[in-house]
Each structure stands twice: as C-alpha cells, then as structure tokens.
PDB file of C-alpha atoms in Angstrom:
ATOM      1  CA  MET A   5      -0.013   0.004  -0.046  1.00  0.00           C
ATOM      2  CA  LEU A   6       0.989   3.590  -0.532  1.00  0.00           C
ATOM      3  CA  ASP A   7       1.873   5.705   2.503  1.00  0.00           C
ATOM      4  CA  LYS A   8      -0.243   8.705   3.024  1.00  0.00           C
ATOM      5  CA  PRO A   9       1.826  11.865   2.944  1.00  0.00           C
ATOM      6  CA  LYS A  10       2.319  13.413   6.382  1.00  0.00           C
ATOM      7  CA  ILE A  11       1.199  16.764   7.064  1.00  0.00           C
ATOM      8  CA  THR A  12       3.046  18.765   9.556  1.00  0.00           C
ATOM      9  CA  ARG A  13       2.069  21.687  11.557  1.00  0.00           C
ATOM     10  CA  CYS A  14       4.602  23.832   9.589  1.00  0.00           C
ATOM     11  CA  ALA A  15       2.955  22.855   6.159  1.00  0.00           C
ATOM     12  CA  LEU A  16      -0.371  24.257   7.533  1.00  0.00           C
ATOM     13  CA  ARG A  17       1.201  27.482   8.521  1.00  0.00           C
ATOM     14  CA  GLY A  18      -0.789  30.538   7.151  1.00  0.00           C
ATOM     15  CA  ALA A  19      -3.795  28.597   6.324  1.00  0.00           C
ATOM     16  CA  GLY A  20      -5.866  29.998   9.423  1.00  0.00           C
ATOM     17  CA  CYS A  21      -4.981  27.060  11.442  1.00  0.00           C
ATOM     18  CA  GLY A  22      -3.408  28.884  14.387  1.00  0.00           C
ATOM     19  CA  VAL A  23       0.170  27.812  13.478  1.00  0.00           C
ATOM     20  CA  ARG A  24       2.579  30.787  13.718  1.00  0.00           C
ATOM     21  CA  ASP A  25       5.750  31.336  11.916  1.00  0.00           C
ATOM     22  CA  ALA A  26       7.670  31.324  15.180  1.00  0.00           C
ATOM     23  CA  ASP A  27       6.451  27.706  15.830  1.00  0.00           C
ATOM     24  CA  CYS A  28       8.002  26.529  12.564  1.00  0.00           C
ATOM     25  CA  GLU A  29      11.439  28.282  12.866  1.00  0.00           C
ATOM     26  CA  GLY A  30      14.122  26.606  10.878  1.00  0.00           C
ATOM     27  CA  SER A  31      11.724  24.586   8.737  1.00  0.00           C
ATOM     28  CA  GLN A  32      10.446  26.406   5.666  1.00  0.00           C
ATOM     29  CA  SER A  33       7.442  25.015   3.879  1.00  0.00           C
ATOM     30  CA  LYS A  34       7.849  24.280   0.266  1.00  0.00           C
ATOM     31  CA  ILE A  35       4.285  25.441  -0.447  1.00  0.00           C
ATOM     32  CA  HIS A  36       4.926  28.720   1.311  1.00  0.00           C
ATOM     33  CA  ASN A  37       8.139  29.237  -0.736  1.00  0.00           C
ATOM     34  CA  SER A  38       6.675  28.623  -4.134  1.00  0.00           C
ATOM     35  CA  GLN A  39       3.463  30.554  -3.563  1.00  0.00           C
ATOM     36  CA  PHE A  40       5.020  33.775  -2.069  1.00  0.00           C
ATOM     37  CA  ALA A  41       8.624  33.842  -3.312  1.00  0.00           C
ATOM     38  CA  ILE A  42       9.514  37.279  -4.677  1.00  0.00           C
ATOM     39  CA  ARG A  43      10.919  36.861  -8.200  1.00  0.00           C
ATOM     40  CA  ASN A  44      13.298  39.266  -9.833  1.00  0.00           C
ATOM     41  CA  HIS A  45      11.610  40.818 -12.894  1.00  0.00           C
ATOM     42  CA  SER A  46      13.416  42.949 -15.526  1.00  0.00           C
ATOM     43  CA  ALA A  47      11.790  45.760 -17.341  1.00  0.00           C
ATOM     44  CA  TYR A  48      12.280  48.432 -19.775  1.00  0.00           C
ATOM     45  CA  THR A  49      12.947  51.944 -18.641  1.00  0.00           C
ATOM     46  CA  LEU A  50      10.837  54.941 -19.914  1.00  0.00           C
ATOM     47  CA  VAL A  51      13.859  56.163 -21.775  1.00  0.00           C
ATOM     48  CA  GLU A  52      14.351  52.818 -23.738  1.00  0.00           C
ATOM     49  CA  VAL A  53      10.660  52.866 -24.673  1.00  0.00           C
ATOM     50  CA  VAL A  54      10.695  56.512 -25.820  1.00  0.00           C
ATOM     51  CA  PHE A  55      13.963  55.726 -27.775  1.00  0.00           C
ATOM     52  CA  VAL A  56      12.343  52.751 -29.684  1.00  0.00           C
ATOM     53  CA  VAL A  57       9.182  54.870 -30.352  1.00  0.00           C
ATOM     54  CA  VAL A  58      11.180  57.755 -31.849  1.00  0.00           C
ATOM     55  CA  ILE A  59      13.186  55.219 -34.211  1.00  0.00           C
ATOM     56  CA  ILE A  60      10.050  53.591 -35.435  1.00  0.00           C
ATOM     57  CA  ALA A  61       8.365  57.191 -36.114  1.00  0.00           C
ATOM     58  CA  ILE A  62      11.417  58.235 -38.049  1.00  0.00           C
ATOM     59  CA  ILE A  63      11.459  55.026 -40.269  1.00  0.00           C
ATOM     60  CA  ALA A  64       7.730  55.369 -40.818  1.00  0.00           C
ATOM     61  CA  ALA A  65       8.008  58.968 -41.827  1.00  0.00           C
ATOM     62  CA  ILE A  66      10.588  58.148 -44.417  1.00  0.00           C
ATOM     63  CA  VAL A  67       8.967  54.964 -45.759  1.00  0.00           C
ATOM     64  CA  ILE A  68       5.189  55.541 -45.721  1.00  0.00           C
ATOM     65  CA  PRO A  69       5.110  58.676 -48.126  1.00  0.00           C
ATOM     66  CA  ARG A  70       7.403  56.698 -50.677  1.00  0.00           C
ATOM     67  CA  SER A  71       5.251  53.671 -50.572  1.00  0.00           C
ATOM     68  CA  ARG A  72       2.043  55.545 -50.864  1.00  0.00           C
ATOM     69  CA  GLY A  73       3.223  57.385 -53.860  1.00  0.00           C
ATOM     70  CA  SER A  74       3.922  54.480 -55.855  1.00  0.00           C
ATOM     71  CA  LEU A  75       0.920  52.572 -54.662  1.00  0.00           C
ATOM     72  CA  HIS A  76      -1.181  55.513 -55.945  1.00  0.00           C
ATOM     73  CA  THR A  77       0.598  55.634 -59.188  1.00  0.00           C
ATOM     74  CA  ARG A  78       0.118  51.884 -59.732  1.00  0.00           C
ATOM     75  CA  TYR A  79      -3.572  52.147 -58.886  1.00  0.00           C
ATOM     76  CA  LEU A  80      -4.026  55.112 -61.182  1.00  0.00           C
ATOM     77  CA  VAL A  81      -2.448  53.349 -64.198  1.00  0.00           C
ATOM     78  CA  TYR A  82      -4.347  50.076 -63.407  1.00  0.00           C
ATOM     79  CA  THR A  83      -7.743  51.797 -63.237  1.00  0.00           C
ATOM     80  CA  THR A  84      -7.128  53.673 -66.363  1.00  0.00           C
ATOM     81  CA  THR A  85      -6.211  50.505 -68.146  1.00  0.00           C
ATOM     82  CA  ARG A  86      -9.204  48.682 -66.987  1.00  0.00           C
ATOM     83  CA  HIS A  87     -11.586  51.530 -68.059  1.00  0.00           C
ATOM     84  CA  MET A  88      -9.974  51.443 -71.450  1.00  0.00           C
ATOM     85  CA  ALA A  89     -10.217  47.744 -71.714  1.00  0.00           C
ATOM     86  CA  ALA A  90     -13.949  48.064 -70.708  1.00  0.00           C
ATOM     87  CA  ASP A  91     -14.767  50.620 -73.229  1.00  0.00           C
ATOM     88  CA  LEU A  92     -13.045  48.446 -76.018  1.00  0.00           C
ATOM     89  CA  ARG A  93     -15.469  45.536 -74.869  1.00  0.00           C
ATOM     90  CA  LEU A  94     -18.245  47.945 -74.905  1.00  0.00           C
ATOM     91  CA  ALA A  95     -17.532  48.938 -78.578  1.00  0.00           C
ATOM     92  CA  ARG A  96     -17.413  45.243 -79.554  1.00  0.00           C
ATOM     93  CA  ARG A  97     -20.571  44.502 -77.624  1.00  0.00           C
ATOM     94  CA  LEU A  98     -22.496  47.363 -79.326  1.00  0.00           C
ATOM     95  CA  ALA A  99     -21.335  46.290 -82.741  1.00  0.00           C
ATOM     96  CA  ILE A 100     -22.678  42.848 -82.197  1.00  0.00           C
ATOM     97  CA  ALA A 101     -25.856  43.876 -80.488  1.00  0.00           C
ATOM     98  CA  HIS A 102     -26.690  46.496 -83.216  1.00  0.00           C
ATOM     99  CA  GLY A 103     -25.455  44.536 -86.164  1.00  0.00           C
ATOM    100  CA  SER A 104     -28.787  44.161 -87.865  1.00  0.00           C
ATOM    101  CA  THR A 105     -29.299  48.041 -87.947  1.00  0.00           C
ATOM    102  CA  ASN A 106     -25.735  49.316 -88.093  1.00  0.00           C
ATOM    103  CA  SER A 107     -23.487  47.521 -90.454  1.00  0.00           C
ATOM    104  CA  SER A 108     -20.733  50.074 -89.919  1.00  0.00           C
ATOM    105  CA  GLY A 109     -19.951  48.934 -86.428  1.00  0.00           C
ATOM    106  CA  TYR A 110     -18.720  50.756 -83.520  1.00  0.00           C
ATOM    107  CA  SER A 111     -15.132  51.851 -82.770  1.00  0.00           C
ATOM    108  CA  PHE A 112     -12.878  52.761 -79.993  1.00  0.00           C
ATOM    109  CA  ARG A 113     -10.920  55.976 -80.710  1.00  0.00           C
ATOM    110  CA  MET A 114      -8.192  57.654 -78.990  1.00  0.00           C
ATOM    111  CA  ILE A 115      -8.343  61.538 -78.587  1.00  0.00           C
ATOM    112  CA  GLY A 116      -5.394  63.722 -79.509  1.00  0.00           C
ATOM    113  CA  SER A 117      -2.005  62.567 -80.568  1.00  0.00           C
ATOM    114  CA  VAL A 118       0.609  60.353 -78.843  1.00  0.00           C
ATOM    115  CA  PRO A 119       0.596  60.563 -75.960  1.00  0.00           C
ATOM    116  CA  TYR A 120      -3.148  60.523 -76.143  1.00  0.00           C
ATOM    117  CA  THR A 121      -5.294  62.774 -73.930  1.00  0.00           C
ATOM    118  CA  GLY A 122      -8.515  60.633 -74.000  1.00  0.00           C
ATOM    119  CA  TRP A 123     -10.639  58.244 -75.780  1.00  0.00           C
ATOM    120  CA  ARG A 124     -14.321  57.670 -76.817  1.00  0.00           C
ATOM    121  CA  VAL A 125     -16.578  55.019 -78.157  1.00  0.00           C
ATOM    122  CA  ARG A 126     -18.187  55.940 -81.404  1.00  0.00           C
ATOM    123  CA  ASP A 127     -21.062  54.753 -83.519  1.00  0.00           C
ATOM    124  CA  GLU A 128     -19.556  54.524 -87.029  1.00  0.00           C
ATOM    125  CA  SER A 129     -23.049  54.744 -88.826  1.00  0.00           C
ATOM    126  CA  ASP A 130     -23.489  58.343 -87.736  1.00  0.00           C
ATOM    127  CA  ALA A 131     -20.215  59.141 -86.112  1.00  0.00           C
ATOM    128  CA  SER A 132     -21.780  59.986 -82.804  1.00  0.00           C
ATOM    129  CA  THR A 133     -20.032  59.465 -79.592  1.00  0.00           C
ATOM    130  CA  VAL A 134     -21.567  56.825 -77.210  1.00  0.00           C
ATOM    131  CA  GLY A 135     -21.707  58.061 -73.771  1.00  0.00           C
ATOM    132  CA  ILE A 136     -19.061  60.670 -72.931  1.00  0.00           C
ATOM    133  CA  ASP A 137     -15.411  61.248 -73.865  1.00  0.00           C
ATOM    134  CA  LYS A 138     -12.965  59.890 -71.224  1.00  0.00           C
ATOM    135  CA  THR A 139      -9.836  61.764 -70.195  1.00  0.00           C
ATOM    136  CA  VAL A 140      -6.478  60.228 -69.391  1.00  0.00           C
ATOM    137  CA  PRO A 141      -5.637  61.349 -65.865  1.00  0.00           C
ATOM    138  CA  SER A 142      -2.554  63.344 -65.108  1.00  0.00           C
ATOM    139  CA  GLY A 143       0.399  61.112 -64.145  1.00  0.00           C
ATOM    140  CA  VAL A 144      -0.534  58.569 -66.783  1.00  0.00           C
ATOM    141  CA  SER A 145       0.636  58.197 -70.430  1.00  0.00           C
ATOM    142  CA  VAL A 146      -1.068  56.406 -73.099  1.00  0.00           C
ATOM    143  CA  SER A 147       0.630  55.533 -76.486  1.00  0.00           C
ATOM    144  CA  GLY A 148       0.110  53.077 -79.167  1.00  0.00           C
ATOM    145  CA  THR A 149       0.245  52.379 -82.818  1.00  0.00           C
ATOM    146  CA  GLN A 150      -3.507  52.362 -83.414  1.00  0.00           C
ATOM    147  CA  SER A 151      -5.527  55.396 -82.634  1.00  0.00           C
ATOM    148  CA  ALA A 152      -8.844  53.745 -83.708  1.00  0.00           C
ATOM    149  CA  ILE A 153     -10.122  50.192 -83.581  1.00  0.00           C
ATOM    150  CA  THR A 154     -13.470  49.453 -85.316  1.00  0.00           C
ATOM    151  CA  PHE A 155     -15.446  46.253 -84.415  1.00  0.00           C
ATOM    152  CA  SER A 156     -17.800  44.693 -87.116  1.00  0.00           C
ATOM    153  CA  THR A 157     -21.144  43.324 -86.716  1.00  0.00           C
ATOM    154  CA  ILE A 158     -19.643  39.811 -85.800  1.00  0.00           C
ATOM    155  CA  GLY A 159     -17.315  41.247 -83.247  1.00  0.00           C
ATOM    156  CA  GLU A 160     -13.998  41.214 -85.476  1.00  0.00           C
ATOM    157  CA  ALA A 161     -11.485  43.934 -84.822  1.00  0.00           C
ATOM    158  CA  SER A 162     -10.101  46.000 -87.722  1.00  0.00           C
ATOM    159  CA  TYR A 163      -6.637  45.611 -86.157  1.00  0.00           C
ATOM    160  CA  SER A 164      -4.772  43.023 -84.016  1.00  0.00           C
ATOM    161  CA  GLY A 165      -1.753  43.317 -81.761  1.00  0.00           C
ATOM    162  CA  SER A 166      -0.420  45.247 -78.899  1.00  0.00           C
ATOM    163  CA  ASP A 167      -2.370  48.233 -79.456  1.00  0.00           C
ATOM    164  CA  LEU A 168      -1.986  50.435 -76.439  1.00  0.00           C
ATOM    165  CA  THR A 169       0.636  50.967 -73.748  1.00  0.00           C
ATOM    166  CA  ILE A 170      -0.356  52.665 -70.446  1.00  0.00           C
ATOM    167  CA  THR A 171       2.275  53.846 -67.936  1.00  0.00           C
ATOM    168  CA  ASN A 172       2.966  56.336 -65.463  1.00  0.00           C
ATOM    169  CA  THR A 173       4.562  59.687 -66.436  1.00  0.00           C
ATOM    170  CA  GLY A 174       7.831  60.712 -64.728  1.00  0.00           C
ATOM    171  CA  THR A 175      10.863  58.751 -63.518  1.00  0.00           C
ATOM    172  CA  PRO A 176      10.954  55.947 -62.400  1.00  0.00           C
ATOM    173  CA  THR A 177       8.435  54.077 -64.272  1.00  0.00           C
ATOM    174  CA  VAL A 178       6.412  52.251 -61.728  1.00  0.00           C
ATOM    175  CA  VAL A 179       4.211  50.068 -63.740  1.00  0.00           C
ATOM    176  CA  THR A 180       3.285  49.505 -67.506  1.00  0.00           C
ATOM    177  CA  TYR A 181       0.237  47.743 -68.951  1.00  0.00           C
ATOM    178  CA  THR A 182      -0.295  46.675 -72.542  1.00  0.00           C
ATOM    179  CA  ILE A 183      -3.784  46.240 -74.029  1.00  0.00           C
ATOM    180  CA  ASP A 184      -4.227  43.657 -76.782  1.00  0.00           C
ATOM    181  CA  VAL A 185      -6.961  43.073 -79.109  1.00  0.00           C
ATOM    182  CA  ILE A 186      -7.201  39.655 -81.263  1.00  0.00           C
ATOM    183  CA  GLN A 187      -8.570  40.567 -84.710  1.00  0.00           C
ATOM    184  CA  ALA A 188     -10.453  37.462 -85.463  1.00  0.00           C
ATOM    185  CA  THR A 189     -12.501  37.283 -82.156  1.00  0.00           C
ATOM    186  CA  GLY A 190     -12.230  40.968 -81.035  1.00  0.00           C
ATOM    187  CA  HIS A 191     -11.136  39.648 -77.610  1.00  0.00           C
ATOM    188  CA  VAL A 192      -9.611  42.266 -75.394  1.00  0.00           C
ATOM    189  CA  ALA A 193      -6.986  41.551 -72.621  1.00  0.00           C
ATOM    190  CA  PHE A 194      -4.456  43.480 -70.766  1.00  0.00           C
ATOM    191  CA  THR A 195      -1.184  42.507 -69.184  1.00  0.00           C
ATOM    192  CA  GLU A 196       1.232  44.109 -66.803  1.00  0.00           C
ATOM    193  CA  SER A 197       4.746  44.172 -68.301  1.00  0.00           C
TER     194      SER A 197
END
C-alpha cells in the first residue's frame, strides 16, 4: 500500500489553523516558498521605450510617403487600363448587338496625338459618340500604334496586336500595362509588363 503523505504543523502555517511562523522556525514550507517567493523581474525603462518609439516614427516618416506615392501611381495606371479595356469591350458588344441595324460597327478611338489625352466609343454609322469622352488622368501616359479600332457586326476587330501601352509619367516607371486585341474574335485583354 501507498503511504499517506504526512502533513506537519509547519505545512499548514498561514492557512488559518493557528500555527505561527515562530512555531516553525528553521523549517521552511515548500508550499509557502513557491506561492509567495519574490521573483526578480526585469523591465524596460521609460527612456528605452521612448527611444524605440522615436526610431519607429522616423522610419515610418521616411517609408510611408514613398510607398504611398508608388501605390497611388500603380492604382491610377491600373484603373485607367481597366476603363480603356472595358470601353473596348463595350464597342465590341454594341457592334454585335446593333449589327442588324448598323453595318458600320462601333469603334474605340483615341483623342489627341501620342501621348493620347483621352478616348471615346463611337457609332460609325452616324459618327456619334456613345456616352461621354474619357480623359487620361494626369500622371498617366497612353501611347500606341493604333488610334482607332473598329469592331464589325460579328465582333471582329479592324486591327490586332499590342495596341495600347499605358504607363506612369515621370521617373522611375512604376508600372506599364499593354492592351491587346485579337482581330478574329475581338477579344480584349491587358497584361502588366
């Protein structure tokens, strides 16, 4: 059989049983030492904490404006590319949808000379603009070999290839996108290069 642990008077000390510390002199309870032992904790001083906060603030003040500018530029070029690709697809859809009444088709036309200042979707049967003219935002440059791409009633494009290049103005070049149109199908896609 197992022996039961012996509980001495000194082990009960401090538990409200009437045993005083003086009655247990010379014998320290392990329970007492582990529960109430004073541990030596190290901590940071206020000067160290302030110093680290100042260093982090200096690094943030340098890094955040630089990254924010390039992120904004990337976003601006990307959204311009998406809007142009969407209007190319719109011209193709309109040419197919109105093919029975409009044999001339619809076109996507750049405004101005290289670098272009804007673009429009145009009904080729009466040379009217569909919607409104779009403007290339400042900070973005659009160039290309074709200033107009016309879509036929079955969705074919009048031209195929890497038609438009969209990039940021200034130095360094942060991002460049290329919009491609496949002539046989009129499929429009853009890629980052």
